[in-house]
Coordinates of C-alpha atoms in Angstrom, one line a residue:
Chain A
X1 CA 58.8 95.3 124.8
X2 CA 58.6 92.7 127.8
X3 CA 58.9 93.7 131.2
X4 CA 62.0 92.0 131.8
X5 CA 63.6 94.0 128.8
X6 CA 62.7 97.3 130.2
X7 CA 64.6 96.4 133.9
X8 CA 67.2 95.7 131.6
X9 CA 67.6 98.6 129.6
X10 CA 67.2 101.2 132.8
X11 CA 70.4 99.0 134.1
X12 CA 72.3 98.4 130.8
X13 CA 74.1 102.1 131.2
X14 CA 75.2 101.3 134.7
X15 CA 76.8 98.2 133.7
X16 CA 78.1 99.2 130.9
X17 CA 79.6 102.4 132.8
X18 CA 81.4 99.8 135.0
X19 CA 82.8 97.7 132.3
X20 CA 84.1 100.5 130.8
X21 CA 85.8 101.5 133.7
X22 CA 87.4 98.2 134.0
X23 CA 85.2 96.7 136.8
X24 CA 82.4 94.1 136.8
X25 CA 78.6 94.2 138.6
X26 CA 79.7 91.0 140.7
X27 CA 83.5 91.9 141.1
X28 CA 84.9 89.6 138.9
X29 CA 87.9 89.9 136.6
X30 CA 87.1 89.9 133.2
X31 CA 88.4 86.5 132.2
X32 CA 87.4 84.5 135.0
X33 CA 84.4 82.3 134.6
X34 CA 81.3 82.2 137.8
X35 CA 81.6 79.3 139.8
X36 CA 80.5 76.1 138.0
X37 CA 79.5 73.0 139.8
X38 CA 78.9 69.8 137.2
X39 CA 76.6 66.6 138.5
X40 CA 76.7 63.9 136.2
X41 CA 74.4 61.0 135.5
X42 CA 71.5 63.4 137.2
X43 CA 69.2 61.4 135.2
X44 CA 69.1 57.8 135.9
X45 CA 67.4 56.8 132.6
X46 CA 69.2 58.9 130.2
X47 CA 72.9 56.7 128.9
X48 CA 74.4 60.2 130.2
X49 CA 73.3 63.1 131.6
X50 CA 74.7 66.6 133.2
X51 CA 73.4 69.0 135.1
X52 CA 75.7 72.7 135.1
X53 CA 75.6 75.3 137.1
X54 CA 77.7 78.2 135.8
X55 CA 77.0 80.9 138.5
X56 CA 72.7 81.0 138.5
X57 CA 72.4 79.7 134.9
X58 CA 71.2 75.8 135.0
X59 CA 71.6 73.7 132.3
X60 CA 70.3 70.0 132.1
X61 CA 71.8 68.0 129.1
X62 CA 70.8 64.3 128.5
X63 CA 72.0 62.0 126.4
X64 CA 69.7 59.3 124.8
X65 CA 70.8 56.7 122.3
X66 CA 69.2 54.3 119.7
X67 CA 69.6 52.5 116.4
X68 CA 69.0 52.9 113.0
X69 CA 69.9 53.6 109.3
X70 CA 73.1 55.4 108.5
X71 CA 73.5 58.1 106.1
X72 CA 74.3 57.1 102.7
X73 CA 78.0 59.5 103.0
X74 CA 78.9 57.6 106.0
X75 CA 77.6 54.2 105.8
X76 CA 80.5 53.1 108.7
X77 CA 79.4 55.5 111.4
X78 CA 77.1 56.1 113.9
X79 CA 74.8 59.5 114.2
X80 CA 75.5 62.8 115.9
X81 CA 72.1 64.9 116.7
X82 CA 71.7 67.9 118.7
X83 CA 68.8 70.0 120.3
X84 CA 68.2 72.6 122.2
X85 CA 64.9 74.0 124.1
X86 CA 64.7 76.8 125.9
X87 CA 61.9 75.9 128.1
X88 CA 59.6 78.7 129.3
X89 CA 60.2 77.9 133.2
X90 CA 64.0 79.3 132.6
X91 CA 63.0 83.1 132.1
X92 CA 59.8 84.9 131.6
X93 CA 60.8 85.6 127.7
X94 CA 60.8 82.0 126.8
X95 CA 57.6 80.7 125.6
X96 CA 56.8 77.3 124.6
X97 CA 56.8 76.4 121.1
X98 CA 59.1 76.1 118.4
X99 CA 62.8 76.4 119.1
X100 CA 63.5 79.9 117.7
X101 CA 66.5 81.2 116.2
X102 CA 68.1 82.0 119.7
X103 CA 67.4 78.2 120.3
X104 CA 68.5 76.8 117.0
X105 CA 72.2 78.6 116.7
X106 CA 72.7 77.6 120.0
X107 CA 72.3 73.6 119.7
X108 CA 74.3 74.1 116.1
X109 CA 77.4 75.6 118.0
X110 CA 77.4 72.9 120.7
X111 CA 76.8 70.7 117.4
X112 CA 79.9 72.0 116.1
X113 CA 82.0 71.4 118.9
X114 CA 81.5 68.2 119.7
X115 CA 81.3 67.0 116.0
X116 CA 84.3 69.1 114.7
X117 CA 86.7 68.2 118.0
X118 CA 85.7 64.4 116.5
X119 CA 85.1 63.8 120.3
X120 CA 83.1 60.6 119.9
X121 CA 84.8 57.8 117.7
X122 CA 81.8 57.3 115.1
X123 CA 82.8 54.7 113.7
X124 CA 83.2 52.4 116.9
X125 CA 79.4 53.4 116.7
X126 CA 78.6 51.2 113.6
X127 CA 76.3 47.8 114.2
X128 CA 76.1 46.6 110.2
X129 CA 77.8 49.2 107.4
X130 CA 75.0 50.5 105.7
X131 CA 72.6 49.0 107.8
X132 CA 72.5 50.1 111.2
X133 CA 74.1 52.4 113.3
X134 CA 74.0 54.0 116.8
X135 CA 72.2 57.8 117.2
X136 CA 73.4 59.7 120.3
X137 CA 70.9 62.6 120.4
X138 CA 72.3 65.1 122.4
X139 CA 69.1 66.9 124.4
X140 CA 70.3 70.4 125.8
X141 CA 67.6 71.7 128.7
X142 CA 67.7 75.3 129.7
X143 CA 66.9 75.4 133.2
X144 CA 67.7 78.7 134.5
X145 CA 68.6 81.2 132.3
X146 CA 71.2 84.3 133.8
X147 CA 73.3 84.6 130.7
X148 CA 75.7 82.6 128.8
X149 CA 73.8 79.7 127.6
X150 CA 76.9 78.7 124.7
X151 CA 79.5 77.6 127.7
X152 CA 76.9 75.8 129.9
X153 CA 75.6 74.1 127.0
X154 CA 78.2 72.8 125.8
X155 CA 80.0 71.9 129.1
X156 CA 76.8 69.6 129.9
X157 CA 77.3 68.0 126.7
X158 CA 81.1 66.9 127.3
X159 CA 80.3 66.2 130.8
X160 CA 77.3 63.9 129.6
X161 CA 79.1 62.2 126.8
X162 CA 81.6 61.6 129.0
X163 CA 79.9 59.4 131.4
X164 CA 77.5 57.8 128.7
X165 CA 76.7 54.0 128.9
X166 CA 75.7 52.3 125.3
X167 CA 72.8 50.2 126.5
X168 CA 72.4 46.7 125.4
X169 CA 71.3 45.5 121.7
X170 CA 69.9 42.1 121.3
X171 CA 68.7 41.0 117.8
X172 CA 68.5 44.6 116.8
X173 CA 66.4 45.3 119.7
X174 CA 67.6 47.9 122.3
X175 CA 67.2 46.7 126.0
X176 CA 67.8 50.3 127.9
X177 CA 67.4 48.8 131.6
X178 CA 71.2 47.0 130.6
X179 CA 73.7 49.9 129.8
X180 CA 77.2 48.2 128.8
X181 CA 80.0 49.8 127.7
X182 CA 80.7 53.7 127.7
X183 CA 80.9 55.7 124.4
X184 CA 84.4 55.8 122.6
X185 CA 85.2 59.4 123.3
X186 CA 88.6 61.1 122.8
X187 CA 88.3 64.7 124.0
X188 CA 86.6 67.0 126.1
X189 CA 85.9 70.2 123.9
X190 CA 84.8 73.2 126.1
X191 CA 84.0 76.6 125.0
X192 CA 84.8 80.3 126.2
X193 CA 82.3 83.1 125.3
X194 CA 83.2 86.3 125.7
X195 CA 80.9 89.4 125.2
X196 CA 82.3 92.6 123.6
X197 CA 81.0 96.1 125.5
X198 CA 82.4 98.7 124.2
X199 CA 86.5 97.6 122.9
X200 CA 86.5 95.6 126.7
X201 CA 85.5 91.7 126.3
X202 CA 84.4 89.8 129.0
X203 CA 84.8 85.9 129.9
X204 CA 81.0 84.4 130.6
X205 CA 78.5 87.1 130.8
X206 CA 75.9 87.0 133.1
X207 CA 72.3 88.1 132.1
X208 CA 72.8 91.9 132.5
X209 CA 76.6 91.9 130.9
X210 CA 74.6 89.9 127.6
X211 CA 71.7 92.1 127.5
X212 CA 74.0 94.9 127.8
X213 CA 76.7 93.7 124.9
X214 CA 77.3 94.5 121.8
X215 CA 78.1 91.2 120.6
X216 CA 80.1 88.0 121.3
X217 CA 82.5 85.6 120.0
X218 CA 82.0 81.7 121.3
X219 CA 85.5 79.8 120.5
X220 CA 85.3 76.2 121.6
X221 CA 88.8 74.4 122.5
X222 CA 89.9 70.8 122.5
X223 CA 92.2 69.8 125.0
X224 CA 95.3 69.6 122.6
X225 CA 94.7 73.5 122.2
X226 CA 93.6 73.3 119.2
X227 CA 89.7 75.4 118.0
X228 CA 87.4 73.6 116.7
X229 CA 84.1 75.7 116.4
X230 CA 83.8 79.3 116.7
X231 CA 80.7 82.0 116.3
X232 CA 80.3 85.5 116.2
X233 CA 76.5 86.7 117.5
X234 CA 75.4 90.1 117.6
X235 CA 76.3 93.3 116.6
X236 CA 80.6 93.9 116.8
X237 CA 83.3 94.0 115.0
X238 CA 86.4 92.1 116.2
X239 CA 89.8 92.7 114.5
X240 CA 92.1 90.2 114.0
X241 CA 94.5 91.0 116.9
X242 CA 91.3 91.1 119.2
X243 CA 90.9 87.3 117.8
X244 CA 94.1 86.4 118.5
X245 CA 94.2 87.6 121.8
X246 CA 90.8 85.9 123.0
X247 CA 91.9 82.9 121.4
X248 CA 94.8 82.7 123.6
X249 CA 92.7 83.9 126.8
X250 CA 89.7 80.3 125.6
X251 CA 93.0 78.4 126.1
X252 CA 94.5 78.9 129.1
X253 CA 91.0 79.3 131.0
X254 CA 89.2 76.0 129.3
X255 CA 92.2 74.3 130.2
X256 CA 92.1 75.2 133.3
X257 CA 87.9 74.3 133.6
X258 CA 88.5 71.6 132.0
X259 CA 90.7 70.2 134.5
X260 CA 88.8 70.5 137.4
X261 CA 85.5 69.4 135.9
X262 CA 85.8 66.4 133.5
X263 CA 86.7 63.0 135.1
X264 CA 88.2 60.6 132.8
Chain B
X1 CA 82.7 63.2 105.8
X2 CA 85.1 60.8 105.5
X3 CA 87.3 61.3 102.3
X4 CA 86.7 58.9 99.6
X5 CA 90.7 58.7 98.4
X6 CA 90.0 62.0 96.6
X7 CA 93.4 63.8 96.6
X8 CA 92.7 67.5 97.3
X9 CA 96.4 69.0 95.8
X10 CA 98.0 67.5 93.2
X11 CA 102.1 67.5 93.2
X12 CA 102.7 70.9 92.4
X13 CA 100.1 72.0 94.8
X14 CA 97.3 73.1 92.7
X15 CA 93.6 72.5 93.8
X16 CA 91.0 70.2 92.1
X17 CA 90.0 73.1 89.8
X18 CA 93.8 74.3 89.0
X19 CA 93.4 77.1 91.4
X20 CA 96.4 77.6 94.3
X21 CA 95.9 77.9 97.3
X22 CA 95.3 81.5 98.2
X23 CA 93.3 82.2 95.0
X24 CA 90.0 82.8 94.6
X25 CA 87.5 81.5 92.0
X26 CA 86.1 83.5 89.4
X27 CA 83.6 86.2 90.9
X28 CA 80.8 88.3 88.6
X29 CA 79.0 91.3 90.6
X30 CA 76.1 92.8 88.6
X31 CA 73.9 95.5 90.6
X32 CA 70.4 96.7 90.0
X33 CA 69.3 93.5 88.4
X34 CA 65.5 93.8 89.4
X35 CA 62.7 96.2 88.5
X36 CA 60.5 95.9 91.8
X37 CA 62.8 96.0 94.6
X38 CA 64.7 98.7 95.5
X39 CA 68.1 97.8 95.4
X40 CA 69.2 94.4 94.2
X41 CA 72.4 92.4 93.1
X42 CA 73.1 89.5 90.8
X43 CA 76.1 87.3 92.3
X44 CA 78.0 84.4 90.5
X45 CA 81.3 82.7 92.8
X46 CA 82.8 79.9 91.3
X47 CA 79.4 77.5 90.8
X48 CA 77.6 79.8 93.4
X49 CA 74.4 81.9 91.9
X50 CA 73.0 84.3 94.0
X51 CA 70.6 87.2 93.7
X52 CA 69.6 89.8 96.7
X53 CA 66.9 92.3 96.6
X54 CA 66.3 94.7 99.3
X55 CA 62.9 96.9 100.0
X56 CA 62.8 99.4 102.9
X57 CA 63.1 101.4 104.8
X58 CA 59.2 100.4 104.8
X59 CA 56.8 100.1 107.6
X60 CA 56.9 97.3 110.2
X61 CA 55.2 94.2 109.8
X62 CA 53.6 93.4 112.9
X63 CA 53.8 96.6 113.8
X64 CA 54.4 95.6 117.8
X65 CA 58.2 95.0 116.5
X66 CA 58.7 98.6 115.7
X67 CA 61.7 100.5 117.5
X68 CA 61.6 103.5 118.3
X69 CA 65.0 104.0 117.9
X70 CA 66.2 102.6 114.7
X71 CA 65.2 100.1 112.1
X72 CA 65.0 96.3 112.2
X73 CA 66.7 94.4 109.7
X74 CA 65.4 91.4 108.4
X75 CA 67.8 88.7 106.6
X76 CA 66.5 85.7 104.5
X77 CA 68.9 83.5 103.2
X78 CA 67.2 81.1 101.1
X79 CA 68.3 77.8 99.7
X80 CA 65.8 77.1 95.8
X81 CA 65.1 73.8 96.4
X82 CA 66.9 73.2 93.1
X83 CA 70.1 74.3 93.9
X84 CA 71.6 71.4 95.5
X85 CA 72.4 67.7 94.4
X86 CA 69.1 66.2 96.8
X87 CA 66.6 68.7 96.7
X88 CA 66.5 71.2 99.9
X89 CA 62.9 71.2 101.1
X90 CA 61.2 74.6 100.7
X91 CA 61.2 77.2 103.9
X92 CA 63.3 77.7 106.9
X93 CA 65.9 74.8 107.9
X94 CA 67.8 75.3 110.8
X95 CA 70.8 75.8 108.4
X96 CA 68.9 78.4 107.1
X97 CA 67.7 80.3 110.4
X98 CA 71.4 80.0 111.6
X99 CA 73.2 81.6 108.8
X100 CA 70.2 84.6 108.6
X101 CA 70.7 85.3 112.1
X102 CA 74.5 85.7 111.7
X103 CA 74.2 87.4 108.2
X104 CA 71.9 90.1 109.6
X105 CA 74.2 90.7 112.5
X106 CA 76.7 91.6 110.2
X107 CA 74.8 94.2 108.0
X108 CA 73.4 95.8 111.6
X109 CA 77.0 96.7 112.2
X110 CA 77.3 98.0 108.6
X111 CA 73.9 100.0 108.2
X112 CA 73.2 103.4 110.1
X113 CA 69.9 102.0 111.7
X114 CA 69.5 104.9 113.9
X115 CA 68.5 107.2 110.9
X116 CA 65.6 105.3 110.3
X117 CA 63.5 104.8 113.4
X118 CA 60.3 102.9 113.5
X119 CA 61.4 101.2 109.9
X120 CA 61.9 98.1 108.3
X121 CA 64.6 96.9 106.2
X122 CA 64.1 93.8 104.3
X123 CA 67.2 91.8 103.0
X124 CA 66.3 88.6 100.9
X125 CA 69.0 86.6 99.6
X126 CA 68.1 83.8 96.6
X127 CA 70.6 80.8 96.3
X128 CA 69.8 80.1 92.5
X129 CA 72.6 77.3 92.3
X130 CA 75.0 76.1 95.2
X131 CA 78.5 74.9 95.2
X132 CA 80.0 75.9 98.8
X133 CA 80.2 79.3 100.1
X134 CA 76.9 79.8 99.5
X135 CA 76.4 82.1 103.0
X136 CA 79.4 84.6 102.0
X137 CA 78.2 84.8 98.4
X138 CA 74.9 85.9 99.5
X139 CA 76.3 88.5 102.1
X140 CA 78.6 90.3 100.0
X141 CA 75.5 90.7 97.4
X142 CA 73.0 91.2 99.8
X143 CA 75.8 94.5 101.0
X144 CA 75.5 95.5 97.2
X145 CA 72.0 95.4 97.2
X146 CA 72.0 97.7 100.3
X147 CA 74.4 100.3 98.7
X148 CA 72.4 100.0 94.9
X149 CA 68.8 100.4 97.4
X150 CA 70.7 103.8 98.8
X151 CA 70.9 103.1 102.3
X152 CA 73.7 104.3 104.2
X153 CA 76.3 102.0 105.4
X154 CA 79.9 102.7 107.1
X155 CA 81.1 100.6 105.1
X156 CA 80.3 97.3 102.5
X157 CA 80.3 94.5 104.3
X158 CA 82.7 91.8 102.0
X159 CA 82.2 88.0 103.0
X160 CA 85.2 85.5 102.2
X161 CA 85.5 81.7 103.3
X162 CA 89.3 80.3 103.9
X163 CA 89.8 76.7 105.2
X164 CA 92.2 74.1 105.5
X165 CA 93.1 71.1 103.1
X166 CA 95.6 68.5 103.3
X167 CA 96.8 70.4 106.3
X168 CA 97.6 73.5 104.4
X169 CA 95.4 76.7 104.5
X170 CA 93.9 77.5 101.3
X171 CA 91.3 80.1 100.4
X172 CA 87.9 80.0 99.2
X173 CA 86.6 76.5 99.3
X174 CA 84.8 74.4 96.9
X175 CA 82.8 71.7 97.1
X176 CA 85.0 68.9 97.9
X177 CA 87.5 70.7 99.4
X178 CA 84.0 71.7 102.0
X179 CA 83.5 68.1 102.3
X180 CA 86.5 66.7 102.8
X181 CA 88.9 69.3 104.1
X182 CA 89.5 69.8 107.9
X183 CA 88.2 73.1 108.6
X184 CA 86.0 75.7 106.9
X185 CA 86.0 79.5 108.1
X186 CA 83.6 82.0 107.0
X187 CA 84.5 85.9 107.6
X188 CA 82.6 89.0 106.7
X189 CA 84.6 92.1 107.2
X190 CA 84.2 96.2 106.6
X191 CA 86.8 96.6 104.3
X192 CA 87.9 99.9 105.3
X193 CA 89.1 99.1 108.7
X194 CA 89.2 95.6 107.9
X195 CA 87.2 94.6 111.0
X196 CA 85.0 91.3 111.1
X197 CA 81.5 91.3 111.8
X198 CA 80.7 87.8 111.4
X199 CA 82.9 84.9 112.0
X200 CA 82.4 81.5 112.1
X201 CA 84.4 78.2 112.2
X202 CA 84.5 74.4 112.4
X203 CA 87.0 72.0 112.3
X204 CA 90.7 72.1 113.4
X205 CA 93.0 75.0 113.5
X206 CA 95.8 75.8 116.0
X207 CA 97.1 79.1 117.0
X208 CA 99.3 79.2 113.9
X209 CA 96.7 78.0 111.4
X210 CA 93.9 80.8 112.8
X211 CA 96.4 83.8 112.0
X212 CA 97.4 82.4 108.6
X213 CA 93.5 81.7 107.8
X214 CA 92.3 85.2 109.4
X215 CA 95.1 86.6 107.2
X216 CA 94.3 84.6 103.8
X217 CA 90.5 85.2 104.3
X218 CA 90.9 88.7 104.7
X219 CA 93.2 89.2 101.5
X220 CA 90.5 87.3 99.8
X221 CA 87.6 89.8 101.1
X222 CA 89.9 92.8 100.0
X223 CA 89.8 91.4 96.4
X224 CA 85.4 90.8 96.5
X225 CA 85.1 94.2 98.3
X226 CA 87.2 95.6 94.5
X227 CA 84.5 93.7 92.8
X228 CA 81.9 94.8 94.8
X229 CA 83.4 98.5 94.0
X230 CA 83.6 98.1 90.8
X231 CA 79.7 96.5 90.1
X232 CA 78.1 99.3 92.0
X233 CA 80.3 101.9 89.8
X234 CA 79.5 100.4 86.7
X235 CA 75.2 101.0 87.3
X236 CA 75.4 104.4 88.4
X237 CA 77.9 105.6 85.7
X238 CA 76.7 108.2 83.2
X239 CA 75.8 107.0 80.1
X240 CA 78.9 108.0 77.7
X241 CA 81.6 108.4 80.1

């Protein structure tokens, strides 16, 4: 066991004493999300970039862009690619390597969310059918890690696609100093996660509320209301009211995030 | 995917295979199928063939993961490289990795851990042949396995799949109705209090389409949790009854 999991586990029954009780360690209700603060185009050679801060958790996502064959299934549209690294500056139980499983369902939801919410017109993203196509590869860079990872994550990657700039292609070569005209997007997906402690669930955890939870359920929102990716992690059971009910709480609050973050 | 022009519901609103759209394709649960492991399950769903085998409680391997307080479970979901149209590479994908991680969260909710401190439970799921579904086939035999390898559980843990086609919510998906529908949304659920313990979804559903697909998916788990009932029943019956 690492250091960091043994602070945890001395605190995990005080928080979860409190949650139970109906009250949070930083005072917050349980649907409302930390404060979040979004720069875009952070980095100046990316096509798009975000940096999020959702309370101390810091997430960097960077878009980069480039050409080449389609898949044989979609011979008309452009590529959709997404990573996630976990670097081992963002907390002292990351350690370089691999991405591990933490790492790899983590850039499959933000995957699904932007792919499923068809966010970014693909085919507006095709040079030659069958020939060549754009890929946007969708980088996600854990910064600082105090809990909820799924939201920032895929906040920075909305934010980023939002403000990306297709560079220049001449004679099939890309020039990246020239960016031209921005991606075809059509929404702004955005996610709520909410740990389950005990039968309470609460709206992005902090580090201490996730090392402390049972499990959680991630549902990511377009802005016409509708879901389009969702994920259960850890160890809970949800019935279908409970479902219902957070479904109806991602709603109203990435609505309301989404409003005060995402420039059109 | 974009859909070809292939027309998921015909006029009278059957499916590509004549199914409707809340029924399920044909299921076949067969447990204690293999001699060395110590509980194991044989699975066919619809063009699905799955087998699960399960050894443990057994000692941890490395030994550092131990805990003290109650036994890790280990989840392999495994794609035979044969069992799709373009060959799946051998080992891990991130597929793979994501749907074991998810699958084993389930089963920790299911299994009493705590009476087996200090253990390891190994859950290895084989996809034979593949034909959507694939992840809730291989959790509701991987459950069987559990039960046949006599390791207490609250409850089986029944997987079932609904999505959406043509706008309309339908159950159990195959193939084409996976590639060219508009959502697809994989439940697990302990049948006795019908709660979920894995959940996943992609695609498009509003409010109205989420409660009818929690609703059909659920209906369909009740029926693969009678299955599951009845294949554990069948090995442990007395010879002559």
């Amino acid at each position: 066991m690492e250091h960091d999991d043994i602070i945890w586990e001395v605190k995990k029954e005080a928080i979860r004493s409190l949650v139970l009780s109906g009250k949070r360690m930083d005072g917050r209700d349980f649907y409302d999300y930390r404060p979040v603060e979004v720069k875009t185009n952070y980095v100046k050679r990316a096509e798009g970039s975000a940096l999020v801060k959702l309370g101390k958790t810091q997430v960097l996502v960077g878009v980069k862009m480039d050409v080449g064959e389609p898949y044989q299934d979609t011979p008309n549209q452009g590529n959709l690619i997404t990573n996630a690294e976990m670097v081992p500056i963002a907390a002292p139980i990351f350690t370089p390597g691999p991405p591990d499983e933490n790492a790899i369902e983590l850039a499959r939801v933000v995957d699904r969310g932007i792919r499923e919410s068809q966010m970014i017109d693909l085919e507006k993203l095709c040079v030659r059918e069958g020939e060549l196509v754009w890929n946007v590869i969708v980088d996600v860079h854990v910064l600082d890690y105090d809990g909820n990872l799924f939201d920032a994550a895929i906040l920075g990657a909305t934010a980023a696609l939002h403000t990306t700039r297709i560079p220049k292609l001449e004679d099939d070569v890309i020039i990246y100093s020239e960016k031209k005209d921005p991606l075809p997007v059509r929404w702004a997906p955005i996610s709520s996660t909410f740990v389950r402690i005990g039968d309470k669930d609460l709206l992005d955890p902090d580090l201490g509320e996730e090392k402390s939870m049972d499990g959680r359920l991630t549902l990511t929102i377009r802005d016409d209301g509708n879901l389009c990716a969702a994920q259960k992690g850890g160890v809970c059971a949800y019935k279908k009211e409970d479902v219902e009910k957070l479904f109806d709480i991602a709603v109203k609050k990435t609505g309301e995030l989404r409003k005060k973050v995402i420039k059109k | 995917m974009k859909n070809p022009g292939i027309k998921l519901l015909d006029e009278n609103g059957k499916r590509l295979d004549g199914r409707g759209l809340k029924e399920l394709r044909p299921i076949t649960i067969k447990a204690g199928v293999l001699d060395r492991a110590d509980g194991s399950c044989y699975l066919e769903w619809g063009g699905n063939k799955v087998l699960a085998g399960v050894y443990g409680p057994r000692e941890v391997i490395p030994r550092h993961l131990a805990d003290p307080l109650k036994a890790r479970v280990v989840y392999r979901y495994n794609l035979a490289p044969f069992s799709v149209d373009e060959r799946a590479r051998p080992g891990p994908s991130r597929r793979s990795i994501e749907i074991s991680k998810v699958s084993r969260e389930a089963l920790e909710k299911a299994i009493f851990l705590e009476e087996f401190p200090k253990t390891q439970i190994d859950v290895y799921v084989e996809v034979l042949e593949a034909e959507a579904g694939t992840r809730c086939a291989a959790l509701t035999a991987a459950s069987v396995a559990l039960a046949d390898a006599g390791i207490p559980m609250r409850d089986l843990v029944t997987a079932c799949a609904a999505g959406k086609i043509e706008g309309k919510i339908a159950l159990d998906l195959m193939k084409e109705e996976d590639n060219y529908g508009e959502a697809d949304f994989p439940i697990a659920i302990m049948p006795r209090t019908k709660e979920i313990v894995l959940m996943q979804m992609d695609g498009n559903f509003t409010r109205e389409e989420l409660t009818e697909a929690l609703e059909t998916a659920i209906n369909g788990a009740m029926q693969v949790y009678e299955l599951q009932k009845k294949a554990l029943k069948e090995r442990y019956k007395i010879e002559g009854e």
